[in-house]
mmCIF file of C-alpha atoms and ligand atoms in Angstrom:
data_model
loop_
_atom_site.group_PDB
_atom_site.id
_atom_site.type_symbol
_atom_site.label_atom_id
_atom_site.label_comp_id
_atom_site.label_asym_id
_atom_site.label_seq_id
_atom_site.Cartn_x
_atom_site.Cartn_y
_atom_site.Cartn_z
ATOM 1 C CA MET A 745 0.000 0.000 0.000
ATOM 2 C CA ASN A 746 1.558 3.290 -1.107
ATOM 3 C CA ILE A 747 0.442 6.620 0.200
ATOM 4 C CA ASN A 748 2.035 10.002 0.768
ATOM 5 C CA ALA A 749 2.060 10.240 4.569
ATOM 6 C CA GLU A 750 2.624 14.006 4.451
ATOM 7 C CA THR A 751 -0.372 14.889 2.280
ATOM 8 C CA LYS A 752 -2.877 12.145 3.060
ATOM 9 C CA THR A 753 -4.952 12.832 6.158
ATOM 10 C CA ILE A 754 -5.456 10.203 8.836
ATOM 11 C CA GLY A 755 -9.245 10.688 8.464
ATOM 12 C CA GLU A 756 -9.036 9.844 4.740
ATOM 13 C CA LEU A 757 -7.004 6.734 5.500
ATOM 14 C CA ALA A 758 -9.614 5.628 8.065
ATOM 15 C CA LEU A 759 -12.404 6.187 5.521
ATOM 16 C CA GLU A 760 -10.693 4.347 2.692
ATOM 17 C CA THR A 761 -9.559 1.397 4.803
ATOM 18 C CA PRO A 762 -12.128 0.817 7.538
ATOM 19 C CA ASN A 763 -10.158 -2.199 8.789
ATOM 20 C CA ALA A 764 -7.471 0.284 9.846
ATOM 21 C CA ILE A 765 -9.721 1.702 12.564
ATOM 22 C CA ALA A 766 -9.192 -1.215 14.945
ATOM 23 C CA ILE A 767 -5.417 -0.693 14.716
ATOM 24 C CA MET A 768 -5.718 3.075 15.114
ATOM 25 C CA GLU A 769 -7.822 2.462 18.237
ATOM 26 C CA ARG A 770 -5.287 0.027 19.671
ATOM 27 C CA TRP A 771 -2.389 2.397 19.051
ATOM 28 C CA GLN A 772 -4.386 5.450 20.124
ATOM 29 C CA ILE A 773 -3.949 7.235 16.826
ATOM 30 C CA ASP A 774 -6.463 10.082 16.647
ATOM 31 C CA TYR A 775 -8.389 9.638 13.370
ATOM 32 C CA CYS A 776 -11.645 11.314 14.459
ATOM 33 C CA CYS A 777 -11.429 14.706 16.236
ATOM 34 C CA ARG A 778 -8.064 15.393 14.590
ATOM 35 C CA GLY A 779 -8.845 13.554 11.365
ATOM 36 C CA GLN A 780 -7.450 16.505 9.384
ATOM 37 C CA GLN A 781 -3.860 15.915 10.479
ATOM 38 C CA SER A 782 -1.558 14.135 8.065
ATOM 39 C CA VAL A 783 -0.832 10.435 8.482
ATOM 40 C CA ALA A 784 2.775 11.386 9.337
ATOM 41 C CA GLU A 785 1.699 13.827 12.051
ATOM 42 C CA ALA A 786 -0.912 11.475 13.577
ATOM 43 C CA CYS A 787 1.660 8.683 13.709
ATOM 44 C CA ARG A 788 4.268 10.972 15.245
ATOM 45 C CA ASN A 789 1.821 11.971 17.993
ATOM 46 C CA ALA A 790 1.126 8.315 18.738
ATOM 47 C CA GLY A 791 4.817 7.333 18.748
ATOM 48 C CA VAL A 792 4.732 5.034 15.699
ATOM 49 C CA THR A 793 5.990 5.432 12.143
ATOM 50 C CA PRO A 794 3.690 5.600 9.094
ATOM 51 C CA MET A 795 5.475 2.483 7.818
ATOM 52 C CA GLU A 796 4.556 0.551 10.974
ATOM 53 C CA LEU A 797 0.947 1.649 10.637
ATOM 54 C CA LEU A 798 0.711 0.739 6.939
ATOM 55 C CA THR A 799 2.377 -2.614 7.546
ATOM 56 C CA ALA A 800 -0.089 -3.410 10.327
ATOM 57 C CA ILE A 801 -3.040 -2.398 8.150
ATOM 58 C CA GLY A 802 -1.838 -4.546 5.255
ATOM 59 C CA GLU A 803 -3.742 -4.378 2.010
ATOM 60 C CA PRO A 804 -6.961 -2.435 2.438
ATOM 61 C CA ARG A 805 -10.079 -4.550 2.598
ATOM 62 C CA ILE A 806 -13.208 -2.546 2.015
ATOM 63 C CA GLU A 807 -15.874 -3.663 4.465
ATOM 64 C CA GLN A 808 -19.273 -3.509 2.816
ATOM 65 C CA SER A 809 -20.969 -2.158 5.930
ATOM 66 C CA GLY A 810 -18.317 0.491 6.288
ATOM 67 C CA ASP A 811 -18.376 1.555 2.652
ATOM 68 C CA TRP A 812 -20.054 4.869 3.267
ATOM 69 C CA GLN A 813 -18.589 6.801 0.405
ATOM 70 C CA ASN A 814 -21.210 5.417 -1.992
ATOM 71 C CA LYS A 815 -24.212 5.898 0.279
ATOM 72 C CA THR A 816 -26.496 8.919 0.470
ATOM 73 C CA LEU A 817 -26.195 11.417 3.301
ATOM 74 C CA VAL A 818 -29.688 10.467 4.470
ATOM 75 C CA GLU A 819 -28.575 6.824 4.784
ATOM 76 C CA LEU A 820 -25.473 7.899 6.651
ATOM 77 C CA GLN A 821 -27.428 10.113 9.041
ATOM 78 C CA ASP A 822 -30.016 7.378 9.684
ATOM 79 C CA TYR A 823 -27.174 5.026 10.516
ATOM 80 C CA ILE A 824 -25.532 7.550 12.865
ATOM 81 C CA VAL A 825 -28.793 8.125 14.739
ATOM 82 C CA SER A 826 -30.019 4.531 14.896
ATOM 83 C CA VAL A 827 -26.650 2.997 15.734
ATOM 84 C CA HIS A 828 -24.398 5.578 17.388
ATOM 85 C CA HIS A 829 -26.859 7.987 19.010
ATOM 86 C CA SER A 830 -29.027 5.204 20.367
ATOM 87 C CA TYR A 831 -25.988 3.289 21.673
ATOM 88 C CA THR A 832 -24.635 6.483 23.284
ATOM 89 C CA ARG A 833 -27.903 7.170 25.093
ATOM 90 C CA GLN A 834 -28.077 3.618 26.418
ATOM 91 C CA ALA A 835 -24.432 3.665 27.466
ATOM 92 C CA ILE A 836 -24.892 6.997 29.256
ATOM 93 C CA GLU A 837 -27.748 5.548 31.283
ATOM 94 C CA THR A 838 -25.783 2.476 32.366
ATOM 95 C CA ILE A 839 -22.478 4.254 32.982
ATOM 96 C CA SER A 840 -24.090 7.067 34.998
ATOM 97 C CA LEU A 841 -25.520 4.513 37.450
ATOM 98 C CA LEU A 842 -22.242 2.600 37.654
ATOM 99 C CA ALA A 843 -20.106 5.746 38.044
ATOM 100 C CA GLU A 844 -22.215 6.963 40.930
ATOM 101 C CA LYS A 845 -22.230 3.596 42.659
ATOM 102 C CA VAL A 846 -18.472 3.062 42.279
ATOM 103 C CA ALA A 847 -17.656 6.639 43.366
ATOM 104 C CA ASN A 848 -19.763 6.234 46.531
ATOM 105 C CA ARG A 849 -18.332 2.847 47.377
ATOM 106 C CA HIS A 850 -14.678 3.175 46.339
ATOM 107 C CA GLY A 851 -14.013 6.920 46.178
ATOM 108 C CA GLY A 852 -12.325 6.799 49.610
ATOM 109 C CA ASN A 853 -9.585 4.392 48.463
ATOM 110 C CA HIS A 854 -9.515 5.256 44.776
ATOM 111 C CA ALA A 855 -9.685 8.999 44.163
ATOM 112 C CA GLU A 856 -9.655 8.328 40.377
ATOM 113 C CA VAL A 857 -13.261 7.116 40.447
ATOM 114 C CA LEU A 858 -14.321 10.497 41.845
ATOM 115 C CA ASP A 859 -12.653 12.087 38.805
ATOM 116 C CA VAL A 860 -14.385 9.572 36.531
ATOM 117 C CA HIS A 861 -17.751 10.436 38.049
ATOM 118 C CA ARG A 862 -17.169 14.180 37.616
ATOM 119 C CA VAL A 863 -15.648 14.099 34.116
ATOM 120 C CA PHE A 864 -18.243 11.619 32.874
ATOM 121 C CA GLY A 865 -20.974 13.963 34.150
ATOM 122 C CA GLU A 866 -19.384 16.776 32.113
ATOM 123 C CA LEU A 867 -19.208 14.532 29.045
ATOM 124 C CA VAL A 868 -22.912 13.687 29.364
ATOM 125 C CA GLY A 869 -23.690 17.402 29.720
ATOM 126 C CA GLU A 870 -21.952 17.942 26.368
ATOM 127 C CA LEU A 871 -23.239 14.926 24.462
ATOM 128 C CA MET A 872 -26.952 15.023 25.205
ATOM 129 C CA PRO A 873 -27.667 18.524 23.822
ATOM 130 C CA HIS A 874 -25.137 17.920 21.051
ATOM 131 C CA MET A 875 -26.981 14.855 19.692
ATOM 132 C CA MET A 876 -30.291 16.675 20.014
ATOM 133 C CA LYS A 877 -28.974 19.589 17.912
ATOM 134 C CA GLU A 878 -27.780 17.173 15.254
ATOM 135 C CA GLU A 879 -31.085 15.299 15.171
ATOM 136 C CA GLN A 880 -33.365 18.321 15.304
ATOM 137 C CA ILE A 881 -31.491 21.009 13.390
ATOM 138 C CA LEU A 882 -28.514 19.843 11.364
ATOM 139 C CA PHE A 883 -29.586 16.419 10.055
ATOM 140 C CA PRO A 884 -33.087 17.547 8.918
ATOM 141 C CA TYR A 885 -31.436 20.434 7.028
ATOM 142 C CA VAL A 886 -29.050 18.032 5.272
ATOM 143 C CA GLU A 887 -31.940 15.678 4.474
ATOM 144 C CA GLU A 888 -33.900 18.497 2.841
ATOM 145 C CA LEU A 889 -30.817 19.692 0.993
ATOM 146 C CA GLU A 890 -30.235 16.237 -0.439
ATOM 147 C CA THR A 891 -33.799 15.201 -1.207
ATOM 148 C CA THR A 892 -35.231 18.464 -2.591
ATOM 149 C CA GLY A 893 -32.090 19.609 -4.350
ATOM 150 C CA GLU A 894 -32.603 23.106 -2.976
ATOM 151 C CA ARG A 895 -31.167 25.133 -0.118
ATOM 152 C CA PRO A 896 -33.704 24.993 2.750
ATOM 153 C CA GLU A 897 -34.683 28.025 4.810
ATOM 154 C CA SER A 898 -32.664 28.088 8.015
ATOM 155 C CA CYS A 899 -32.099 30.152 11.122
ATOM 156 C CA PHE A 900 -28.329 29.694 10.905
ATOM 157 C CA GLY A 901 -27.400 31.029 7.449
ATOM 158 C CA THR A 902 -24.980 28.589 5.895
ATOM 159 C CA ILE A 903 -24.478 25.050 7.165
ATOM 160 C CA ALA A 904 -20.842 25.945 7.859
ATOM 161 C CA ASN A 905 -22.031 27.661 11.063
ATOM 162 C CA PRO A 906 -23.675 24.731 12.870
ATOM 163 C CA ILE A 907 -20.927 22.427 11.569
ATOM 164 C CA ARG A 908 -18.304 24.669 13.177
ATOM 165 C CA VAL A 909 -20.167 24.363 16.491
ATOM 166 C CA MET A 910 -20.475 20.575 16.151
ATOM 167 C CA LEU A 911 -16.728 20.291 15.442
ATOM 168 C CA MET A 912 -15.901 22.297 18.562
ATOM 169 C CA GLU A 913 -18.218 20.116 20.632
ATOM 170 C CA HIS A 914 -16.586 16.969 19.231
ATOM 171 C CA GLU A 915 -13.232 18.404 20.233
ATOM 172 C CA THR A 916 -14.465 18.998 23.794
ATOM 173 C CA ALA A 917 -15.938 15.484 24.017
ATOM 174 C CA GLY A 918 -12.632 14.081 22.716
ATOM 175 C CA GLU A 919 -10.768 15.964 25.464
ATOM 176 C CA LYS A 920 -13.071 14.489 28.121
ATOM 177 C CA LEU A 921 -12.350 10.990 26.778
ATOM 178 C CA VAL A 922 -8.624 11.706 27.014
ATOM 179 C CA GLN A 923 -9.070 12.926 30.611
ATOM 180 C CA LEU A 924 -11.019 9.778 31.526
ATOM 181 C CA ARG A 925 -8.328 7.566 30.039
ATOM 182 C CA ALA A 926 -5.584 9.520 31.825
ATOM 183 C CA SER A 927 -7.173 9.485 35.269
ATOM 184 C CA THR A 928 -7.854 5.726 35.062
ATOM 185 C CA ASN A 929 -4.383 4.976 33.686
ATOM 186 C CA GLY A 930 -5.881 3.558 30.498
ATOM 187 C CA TYR A 931 -8.802 1.880 32.337
ATOM 188 C CA GLU A 932 -6.458 -0.230 34.406
ATOM 189 C CA LEU A 933 -8.356 -1.978 37.176
ATOM 190 C CA PRO A 934 -6.943 -2.025 40.723
ATOM 191 C CA PRO A 935 -6.527 -5.500 42.277
ATOM 192 C CA ASP A 936 -9.491 -4.954 44.615
ATOM 193 C CA ALA A 937 -11.900 -3.921 41.822
ATOM 194 C CA CYS A 938 -15.388 -5.341 42.331
ATOM 195 C CA LEU A 939 -17.759 -6.319 39.524
ATOM 196 C CA SER A 940 -19.286 -2.842 39.273
ATOM 197 C CA PHE A 941 -15.822 -1.267 39.078
ATOM 198 C CA ARG A 942 -14.897 -3.654 36.268
ATOM 199 C CA ALA A 943 -18.193 -3.047 34.450
ATOM 200 C CA LEU A 944 -17.689 0.734 34.735
ATOM 201 C CA TYR A 945 -14.261 0.659 33.089
ATOM 202 C CA GLU A 946 -15.348 -1.808 30.402
ATOM 203 C CA ARG A 947 -18.434 0.248 29.489
ATOM 204 C CA LEU A 948 -16.357 3.448 29.420
ATOM 205 C CA ALA A 949 -13.773 1.884 27.108
ATOM 206 C CA ASP A 950 -16.582 0.647 24.817
ATOM 207 C CA LEU A 951 -18.182 4.089 24.735
ATOM 208 C CA GLU A 952 -14.814 5.670 23.925
ATOM 209 C CA GLN A 953 -14.365 3.388 20.899
ATOM 210 C CA ASP A 954 -17.900 3.977 19.701
ATOM 211 C CA LEU A 955 -17.566 7.766 20.037
ATOM 212 C CA HIS A 956 -14.351 7.718 18.023
ATOM 213 C CA ARG A 957 -16.110 5.896 15.154
ATOM 214 C CA HIS A 958 -19.170 8.130 15.464
ATOM 215 C CA ILE A 959 -17.168 11.382 15.404
ATOM 216 C CA HIS A 960 -15.051 10.016 12.543
ATOM 217 C CA LEU A 961 -18.157 9.477 10.366
ATOM 218 C CA GLU A 962 -19.396 12.998 11.089
ATOM 219 C CA ASN A 963 -16.104 14.940 10.896
ATOM 220 C CA ASN A 964 -14.471 13.130 7.998
ATOM 221 C CA LEU A 965 -17.456 12.126 5.883
ATOM 222 C CA LEU A 966 -20.844 13.653 6.686
ATOM 223 C CA PHE A 967 -19.790 17.260 7.335
ATOM 224 C CA PRO A 968 -17.411 17.666 4.353
ATOM 225 C CA ARG A 969 -19.985 16.098 2.002
ATOM 226 C CA ALA A 970 -22.816 18.261 3.392
ATOM 227 C CA LEU A 971 -20.680 21.401 2.938
ATOM 228 C CA ARG A 972 -19.938 20.464 -0.681
ATOM 229 C CA LEU A 973 -23.588 19.645 -1.347
ATOM 230 C CA GLU A 974 -24.735 23.021 -0.025
ATOM 231 C CA ALA A 975 -22.124 24.831 -2.104
ATOM 232 C CA TYR A 976 -23.681 23.371 -5.277
ATOM 233 C CA ARG A 977 -27.244 24.355 -4.361
HETATM 234 FE FE1 FE2 B 1176 -23.656 12.432 16.253
HETATM 235 FE FE1 FE2 B 1177 -21.627 14.854 16.595
#
């Protein structure tokens, strides 16, 4: 596989070779919030070389389910809402209960779970209104844009404005995920961790992975395509 690591972005690589995402997750290469950085820069930040990454990815296999470049924006948005938004809401419900329980029970011996409880609360405070804005304002606008072929009336002028806000909110959510990972030392369980403690860290790690994929689809695929579509209307 030959690419120019200086000009290709890490977000493009993740889009073109969806099987690379599992490796990027494992090596903590940021392909979602900072999907615009070059492959070289993303690798440098993660402490690996582009050659190591490309060797690990091997020849790109295009997964049918992940082949979003040929789907409509409406299909992509429906997928984001039915898969990622609904998973996020369920995960928030479960993790909120677990975080509170574990903080009450183990906060005395493990100060990190108090941090987890606080930072997770902040993350929820960001994500809930964020998903609602996407579902009620941004996605319906894109749907109208795509299906009618005309620029819909809007209260926000051009779509670049709400997209800018969504990108900033993704950035903030990404920072909260980094904070959670740092205060738990990469979700490392202490030897005395009970079942709830274990479940909390496992659910948080799952949510982190899902949010990375979710933000990747919006930042690197949906938003750029919606901007281009509006420009032609
Ligand atoms: Fe979303
Ligand atoms: Fe989003």
